[in-house]
Coordinates of C-alpha atoms in Angstrom, one line a residue:
Chain A
X1 CA 2.2 -19.4 35.9
X2 CA 5.8 -18.2 35.8
X3 CA 8.4 -19.1 38.3
X4 CA 7.6 -15.9 40.2
X5 CA 4.0 -17.1 40.6
X6 CA 2.6 -14.5 38.2
X7 CA 0.5 -15.1 35.1
X8 CA 2.7 -15.9 32.2
X9 CA 2.1 -15.7 28.4
X10 CA 4.0 -17.4 25.6
X11 CA 3.2 -14.6 23.1
X12 CA 2.4 -11.5 25.3
X13 CA 1.4 -8.4 23.3
X14 CA 4.0 -6.3 24.9
X15 CA 5.7 -3.9 22.6
X16 CA 7.8 -1.9 25.0
X17 CA 8.8 -1.8 28.6
X18 CA 10.5 1.0 30.6
X19 CA 12.0 0.7 34.1
X20 CA 12.6 4.2 35.5
X21 CA 14.4 5.5 38.6
X22 CA 13.8 9.2 39.4
X23 CA 15.9 11.1 41.9
X24 CA 16.5 14.6 43.1
X25 CA 18.6 16.6 40.5
X26 CA 22.2 15.7 41.0
X27 CA 24.1 18.9 41.9
X28 CA 26.8 19.6 39.4
X29 CA 25.5 17.2 36.8
X30 CA 25.6 19.1 33.5
X31 CA 25.9 18.9 29.8
X32 CA 29.5 17.6 29.6
X33 CA 28.6 14.6 31.8
X34 CA 26.3 13.2 29.1
X35 CA 29.3 12.8 26.9
X36 CA 31.5 11.5 29.6
X37 CA 28.9 8.9 30.6
X38 CA 28.4 7.9 27.0
X39 CA 32.2 7.1 26.8
X40 CA 31.7 4.6 29.6
X41 CA 28.8 2.8 27.8
X42 CA 29.5 3.4 24.2
X43 CA 30.7 -0.1 23.4
X44 CA 27.2 -1.4 24.2
X45 CA 25.2 1.7 23.2
X46 CA 27.0 3.2 20.2
X47 CA 24.1 5.5 19.1
X48 CA 22.6 8.5 20.9
X49 CA 19.6 10.8 20.4
X50 CA 18.8 14.1 22.2
X51 CA 15.3 14.5 23.6
X52 CA 13.4 17.0 25.7
X53 CA 13.6 16.0 29.4
X54 CA 10.5 14.4 30.8
X55 CA 8.9 16.1 33.8
X56 CA 9.6 15.1 37.4
X57 CA 6.4 13.2 38.4
X58 CA 5.6 12.3 42.0
X59 CA 2.6 10.3 43.3
X60 CA 0.9 12.1 46.1
X61 CA -1.4 10.6 48.8
X62 CA -3.4 11.6 51.8
X63 CA -5.9 14.3 52.7
X64 CA -5.3 17.8 51.6
X65 CA -3.6 16.6 48.4
X66 CA -5.9 17.7 45.6
X67 CA -4.2 15.8 42.9
X68 CA -2.8 12.3 42.8
X69 CA 0.4 13.3 41.0
X70 CA 2.5 16.3 41.2
X71 CA 4.5 17.6 38.3
X72 CA 7.7 19.2 39.4
X73 CA 8.3 22.7 38.2
X74 CA 11.8 24.0 38.3
X75 CA 13.3 27.4 37.3
X76 CA 16.2 26.3 35.3
X77 CA 19.4 28.2 34.9
X78 CA 21.0 25.7 32.6
X79 CA 19.9 23.9 29.4
X80 CA 18.2 20.7 30.4
X81 CA 18.5 17.7 28.1
X82 CA 17.6 14.0 28.1
X83 CA 19.9 11.7 26.2
X84 CA 19.0 8.3 24.7
X85 CA 21.9 5.9 24.4
X86 CA 20.8 3.1 22.0
X87 CA 22.3 -0.3 21.3
X88 CA 23.0 -1.2 17.6
X89 CA 19.6 -2.8 17.1
X90 CA 17.7 0.0 18.8
X91 CA 15.9 -2.6 21.0
X92 CA 17.5 -1.5 24.2
X93 CA 18.2 2.0 25.4
X94 CA 19.3 3.9 28.4
X95 CA 17.8 7.3 29.0
X96 CA 19.7 9.8 31.2
X97 CA 18.7 13.2 32.4
X98 CA 19.7 15.1 35.5
X99 CA 17.0 13.6 37.7
X100 CA 16.2 10.2 36.0
X101 CA 17.7 7.0 34.6
X102 CA 15.4 4.9 32.4
X103 CA 16.1 1.5 30.8
X104 CA 13.8 0.5 27.9
X105 CA 13.3 -2.5 25.8
X106 CA 11.2 -2.2 22.7
X107 CA 10.3 -3.9 19.5
X108 CA 11.8 -2.2 16.4
X109 CA 10.9 -4.6 13.6
X110 CA 7.9 -6.2 15.4
X111 CA 9.4 -9.7 15.3
X112 CA 11.5 -9.5 18.4
X113 CA 10.8 -11.8 21.4
X114 CA 10.1 -10.1 24.7
X115 CA 13.2 -10.9 26.8
X116 CA 11.1 -11.2 30.1
X117 CA 11.3 -9.1 33.3
X118 CA 14.2 -10.9 35.1
X119 CA 16.5 -10.2 32.2
X120 CA 15.4 -6.6 32.0
X121 CA 15.7 -6.1 35.7
X122 CA 19.2 -7.6 35.7
X123 CA 20.1 -5.2 32.8
X124 CA 18.8 -2.2 34.8
X125 CA 20.8 -3.3 37.8
X126 CA 23.9 -3.4 35.7
X127 CA 23.2 0.0 34.2
X128 CA 22.3 1.6 37.5
X129 CA 25.5 0.3 39.1
X130 CA 27.5 1.6 36.1
X131 CA 25.8 5.0 36.4
X132 CA 26.5 5.3 40.1
X133 CA 30.1 4.3 39.5
X134 CA 30.3 7.0 36.9
X135 CA 29.0 9.6 39.3
X136 CA 31.4 8.5 41.9
X137 CA 34.3 8.7 39.4
X138 CA 33.2 12.3 38.7
X139 CA 32.9 13.1 42.4
X140 CA 29.2 13.7 42.1
X141 CA 26.8 12.6 44.8
X142 CA 24.9 9.4 44.8
X143 CA 21.3 9.9 43.6
X144 CA 18.6 10.4 46.2
X145 CA 15.8 8.4 44.7
X146 CA 12.3 9.6 45.1
X147 CA 10.2 7.6 42.6
X148 CA 10.3 4.3 40.7
X149 CA 8.2 3.6 37.6
X150 CA 7.5 0.5 35.6
X151 CA 5.6 0.9 32.2
X152 CA 4.4 -1.9 29.9
X153 CA 3.0 -0.9 26.5
X154 CA 0.9 -3.7 25.0
X155 CA -0.3 -3.5 21.4
X156 CA -3.6 -5.4 20.9
X157 CA -4.1 -5.9 17.2
X158 CA -7.6 -6.1 15.6
X159 CA -8.4 -9.5 14.1
X160 CA -6.5 -11.5 16.8
X161 CA -9.3 -12.6 19.1
X162 CA -11.6 -9.6 18.3
X163 CA -12.6 -7.6 15.3
X164 CA -13.4 -4.1 16.5
X165 CA -14.8 -1.9 19.2
X166 CA -18.2 -3.6 19.1
X167 CA -16.3 -6.6 20.5
X168 CA -14.2 -4.8 23.1
X169 CA -15.9 -7.1 25.7
X170 CA -13.8 -9.9 24.2
X171 CA -10.7 -8.0 25.3
X172 CA -11.6 -6.1 28.4
X173 CA -12.9 -8.4 31.2
X174 CA -14.8 -5.5 32.9
X175 CA -16.9 -5.0 29.8
X176 CA -17.8 -8.6 29.3
X177 CA -21.3 -8.3 30.5
X178 CA -24.3 -9.3 28.4
X179 CA -25.3 -6.5 26.1
X180 CA -28.9 -5.4 26.7
X181 CA -31.3 -6.3 23.8
X182 CA -32.9 -3.4 22.0
X183 CA -30.2 -1.0 22.9
X184 CA -30.2 2.3 21.0
X185 CA -26.5 2.8 20.5
X186 CA -24.7 1.0 17.7
X187 CA -21.2 -0.5 18.3
X188 CA -18.8 2.2 19.3
X189 CA -16.5 3.6 16.6
X190 CA -13.6 3.8 19.0
X191 CA -13.1 3.6 22.8
X192 CA -10.5 5.1 25.1
X193 CA -10.4 4.3 28.8
X194 CA -8.2 5.2 31.8
X195 CA -8.3 3.7 35.2
X196 CA -6.1 4.2 38.3
X197 CA -5.6 2.1 41.4
X198 CA -3.8 2.7 44.7
X199 CA -1.1 0.1 45.4
X200 CA -1.2 -1.6 48.8
X201 CA -0.4 0.8 51.7
X202 CA -0.4 3.7 49.2
X203 CA 3.1 3.0 48.1
X204 CA 2.2 4.0 44.6
X205 CA -0.4 3.9 41.9
X206 CA -1.2 1.7 38.9
X207 CA -2.5 3.4 35.8
X208 CA -4.2 1.4 33.1
X209 CA -5.2 3.0 29.8
X210 CA -6.7 1.8 26.5
X211 CA -6.2 4.1 23.6
X212 CA -6.7 3.5 19.9
X213 CA -3.5 4.6 18.2
X214 CA -1.6 4.4 14.9
X215 CA 1.5 2.4 15.5
X216 CA 4.5 4.4 14.4
X217 CA 6.4 1.3 13.2
X218 CA 4.0 0.3 10.5
X219 CA 1.0 2.7 10.4
X220 CA -1.4 0.0 11.6
X221 CA -4.3 1.1 13.8
X222 CA -4.3 -0.9 17.0
X223 CA -5.6 -0.7 20.6
X224 CA -2.7 0.2 22.9
X225 CA -3.0 -0.9 26.5
X226 CA -0.5 0.8 28.7
X227 CA 0.1 -0.1 32.3
X228 CA 2.2 2.2 34.5
X229 CA 3.1 1.6 38.1
X230 CA 4.7 4.5 39.9
X231 CA 5.6 5.3 43.5
X232 CA 8.2 5.9 46.2
X233 CA 10.6 3.3 47.5
X234 CA 11.3 3.2 51.2
X235 CA 14.8 4.4 50.7
X236 CA 17.5 4.9 48.0
X237 CA 19.0 1.5 48.8
X238 CA 19.2 -0.8 45.9
X239 CA 17.2 -3.4 47.9
X240 CA 14.3 -1.0 48.3
X241 CA 14.5 0.4 44.8
X242 CA 14.5 -2.9 43.0
X243 CA 12.0 -4.3 45.6
X244 CA 9.6 -1.5 44.5
X245 CA 10.2 -2.2 40.8
X246 CA 9.4 -5.9 41.5
X247 CA 6.2 -4.8 43.2
X248 CA 5.2 -2.5 40.4
X249 CA 5.8 -5.2 37.9
X250 CA 3.7 -7.6 39.9
X251 CA 0.8 -5.1 39.9
X252 CA 1.2 -4.6 36.1
X253 CA 1.2 -8.3 35.3
X254 CA -1.7 -9.1 37.7
X255 CA -3.5 -6.0 36.5
X256 CA -3.1 -7.0 32.9
X257 CA -4.4 -10.5 33.6
X258 CA -7.4 -9.1 35.6
X259 CA -8.2 -6.5 33.0
X260 CA -8.2 -8.8 29.9
X261 CA -10.4 -11.8 29.2
X262 CA -9.7 -15.5 29.3
X263 CA -10.3 -15.7 25.5
X264 CA -7.5 -13.2 24.9
X265 CA -5.3 -15.0 27.4
X266 CA -5.7 -18.1 25.1
X267 CA -4.7 -15.9 22.1
X268 CA -1.6 -14.8 23.9
X269 CA -0.7 -18.3 25.0
X270 CA -1.4 -18.2 28.8
X271 CA 0.7 -20.9 30.5
Chain B
X1 CA -14.6 14.9 22.0
X2 CA -15.4 18.6 21.9
X3 CA -16.5 20.5 25.0
X4 CA -16.4 23.9 23.3
X5 CA -20.2 24.4 23.8
X6 CA -20.2 23.5 27.4
X7 CA -20.5 26.4 29.8
X8 CA -20.1 24.7 33.2
X9 CA -16.6 23.7 33.6
X10 CA -14.9 21.5 36.2
X11 CA -11.4 20.5 36.7
X12 CA -11.1 16.8 36.2
X13 CA -9.2 14.9 38.8
X14 CA -5.7 14.1 37.7
X15 CA -6.4 10.4 37.2
X16 CA -8.4 11.3 34.2
X17 CA -5.7 13.4 32.6
X18 CA -4.1 11.9 29.5
X19 CA -0.7 12.9 30.9
X20 CA -0.7 9.8 33.2
X21 CA 2.4 8.6 31.4
X22 CA 5.6 10.4 32.1
X23 CA 6.8 10.2 28.6
X24 CA 9.6 7.6 29.2
X25 CA 8.6 5.2 26.4
X26 CA 10.5 5.4 23.1
X27 CA 8.2 3.8 20.5
X28 CA 6.1 6.4 18.8
X29 CA 2.3 6.0 18.3
X30 CA -0.4 8.5 17.4
X31 CA -3.7 8.5 19.3
X32 CA -6.6 8.3 16.8
X33 CA -9.6 9.1 19.0
X34 CA -11.9 11.3 17.0
X35 CA -9.5 11.6 14.1
X36 CA -11.0 12.1 10.6
X37 CA -10.6 9.1 8.3
X38 CA -8.6 11.1 5.7
X39 CA -6.1 12.2 8.3
X40 CA -5.7 8.7 9.6
X41 CA -5.1 7.3 6.1
X42 CA -2.7 10.2 5.3
X43 CA -0.6 9.4 8.4
X44 CA -0.6 5.7 7.6
X45 CA 0.6 6.6 4.1
X46 CA 3.4 8.8 5.5
X47 CA 4.5 6.0 7.8
X48 CA 4.3 3.5 4.9
X49 CA 6.6 5.6 2.8
X50 CA 9.1 5.4 5.7
X51 CA 9.6 1.7 4.8
X52 CA 10.7 2.4 1.2
X53 CA 13.7 0.3 0.2
X54 CA 17.0 2.0 -0.4
X55 CA 17.3 3.3 -4.0
X56 CA 13.5 3.1 -4.3
X57 CA 13.6 5.8 -7.0
X58 CA 16.6 4.3 -8.8
X59 CA 18.4 7.6 -8.1
X60 CA 19.9 6.4 -4.8
X61 CA 17.3 7.9 -2.5
X62 CA 16.7 6.5 1.0
X63 CA 13.3 6.3 2.7
X64 CA 12.4 9.4 4.7
X65 CA 14.1 9.4 8.1
X66 CA 12.3 9.3 11.4
X67 CA 12.7 13.0 11.8
X68 CA 11.2 13.7 8.4
X69 CA 8.4 11.3 9.0
X70 CA 7.6 13.0 12.3
X71 CA 7.7 16.4 10.7
X72 CA 5.2 15.2 8.1
X73 CA 2.9 13.7 10.8
X74 CA 3.0 16.9 12.8
X75 CA 2.1 18.8 9.6
X76 CA -0.9 16.5 9.0
X77 CA -2.0 16.8 12.6
X78 CA -1.9 20.6 12.3
X79 CA -4.2 20.7 9.3
X80 CA -7.5 22.2 10.6
X81 CA -10.6 20.1 11.1
X82 CA -12.7 18.5 8.4
X83 CA -12.6 21.3 5.9
X84 CA -10.3 19.8 3.5
X85 CA -10.2 16.7 1.3
X86 CA -7.5 14.1 1.6
X87 CA -4.2 15.3 0.2
X88 CA -2.2 13.7 -2.5
X89 CA 0.9 12.4 -0.8
X90 CA 4.1 11.2 -2.6
X91 CA 7.6 10.5 -1.5
X92 CA 10.2 12.7 -3.2
X93 CA 13.8 11.9 -4.2
X94 CA 16.3 12.6 -1.5
X95 CA 14.1 11.3 1.3
X96 CA 11.2 13.8 1.6
X97 CA 7.5 14.1 1.1
X98 CA 5.2 16.2 -1.2
X99 CA 1.6 17.0 -0.2
X100 CA -1.1 18.5 -2.4
X101 CA -4.5 19.8 -1.4
X102 CA -6.9 20.9 -4.1
X103 CA -10.0 23.0 -3.3
X104 CA -11.9 24.6 -6.2
X105 CA -9.4 26.6 -8.3
X106 CA -6.8 26.6 -5.6
X107 CA -4.0 24.2 -4.7
X108 CA -1.7 24.1 -1.8
X109 CA 1.5 22.2 -2.3
X110 CA 3.8 21.5 0.7
X111 CA 7.2 19.8 0.5
X112 CA 9.2 18.5 3.3
X113 CA 12.9 17.9 2.4
X114 CA 15.3 15.4 3.9
X115 CA 16.6 18.1 6.4
X116 CA 13.0 18.7 7.5
X117 CA 12.9 22.1 5.7
X118 CA 9.4 22.9 4.6
X119 CA 8.4 24.7 1.5
X120 CA 4.9 25.7 0.4
X121 CA 3.6 26.7 -3.0
X122 CA 0.2 28.3 -3.5
X123 CA -1.4 27.8 -6.9
X124 CA -4.6 29.6 -8.2
X125 CA -6.2 28.9 -11.6
X126 CA -3.1 26.8 -12.4
X127 CA -0.6 29.6 -11.8
X128 CA 1.8 29.7 -8.9
X129 CA 1.3 32.8 -6.6
X130 CA 4.4 32.7 -4.6
X131 CA 6.5 30.2 -2.7
X132 CA 9.0 30.2 0.1
X133 CA 9.5 28.9 3.6
X134 CA 6.3 29.1 5.5
X135 CA 5.6 28.5 9.2
X136 CA 2.1 30.0 9.3
X137 CA 0.2 26.9 8.3
X138 CA -3.1 28.0 9.6
X139 CA -2.9 31.1 7.3
X140 CA -2.1 28.8 4.3
X141 CA -5.1 26.6 5.0
X142 CA -7.3 29.7 5.6
X143 CA -6.3 30.9 2.1
X144 CA -7.1 27.5 0.7
X145 CA -10.5 27.4 2.4
X146 CA -11.5 30.9 1.2
X147 CA -11.6 30.0 -2.4

C-alpha cells in the first residue's frame, strides 16, 4: 500500500494520465490569449500543437435525466481551438481551451517511469495557479469550474501474465470464474468491455473500458484499460477542486485493483 | 460488430457509448475490434516506418512525421471492407509513404508526401490511366474492385 493507503505497484502499466479542470467558457478569452499564455510558460513548454477542442462534458444524475452525460453544444461565433503546450521531451503537456485546462503526463519512448500522482497533482496545482494568474493579468474573470476529470490509460501487453483473449480471466478479476466444460464457443478473438459506476453521493462517475488497440508508439497490439473519473466539485475553490481530483484518483486506483487479478498484480509488482 | 441487418433499433444508454472519454489524452492508439488482419498489419507497418533512423535512405531523408503517419493510417482505415488484398507499403525518400494495391489487371498506387499531400495513380494492363490529387478514395477503390 502507498502512503495514501491505496494499492501501489512498482511497475504499473500506466501509459498516460490526464488531470482536467473544465469550466464555463471564459468571456473574452480568444485566440490571442493562447499566444500570450504560451509566453508565460514557454521556458518550460517550448513546443506547441494546435488541436480541435474537446467537447464540454457534464455528468448528469437524478430522475428525468435520460442520459448520464451531457455533451455541451454551443453556437460559436469565433474559431475555437485547443492548444497543447509540450515540454522538450513531450512527456508533459498542458492543454488549454476556452473552457478547459488539462495537464497530461505520458510515455513517449515507453521506458519512462510513472512519476506518481502526488507529483502530477503538484504540477497541476502549479499550472492552475499560473493559468489563473495569467487570466488575472489579462483582466479576465476567474474560471467557474463545473467538472473535474481524472483519466489513467493502462497498456496491458500480451505475454506478460497472459497470452491472449482466451486468458482474459487472468487479467480481469470479474471474468475469473471457472469456464464450463463442453462449452461451444472457442476462445474469443478479441474482447471489448465498458463499465460505469456512480461515485459516492453521486458526485461523479467512474468509467472503465478494455479495448484492444494498436499502440501508436510502436504498432504493438495491446489491451488498453482506461479508467476515467468525472464529476462536479462542490465549488470552484482550489480545496474543492483538488479534493475532487483526489477522490477521482482514489476511485481509479481502487477500481483498477478491483478489476484486475492478483496474478497480474504480481506481474506489476504490487507492494 | 455489424448491426446493419437488425430491424428493431434501440438507443443504447450513454454508458455504453464509446465516447465515454472526453478526448483529453494525447497518446494515439487505434482500436482494432473487428479489424481485418491485413489492415492491422498494414497499420503496424506504417507505424514501424515512423521509427526509421535519420538518413535511412542515405539521401538525408527523415522518418515520416506524426502527421504523415496519421494521414497514412487514416487512409488505411478508409479502405473499404475485406474486398482488397494487403497493399505493398514502402517508405519514400523525403519522409512519405507509397501504397500499391493490385487486383487482376488493375493497380492503384497512392503516395503520401512529407507535407501530407496525397497523389494517386491508376494503372491498367501495365499502363497508367491518369494521375493527380484525389480525395474521392471510395471511387478509386470502386474502380479497383470493378476489374
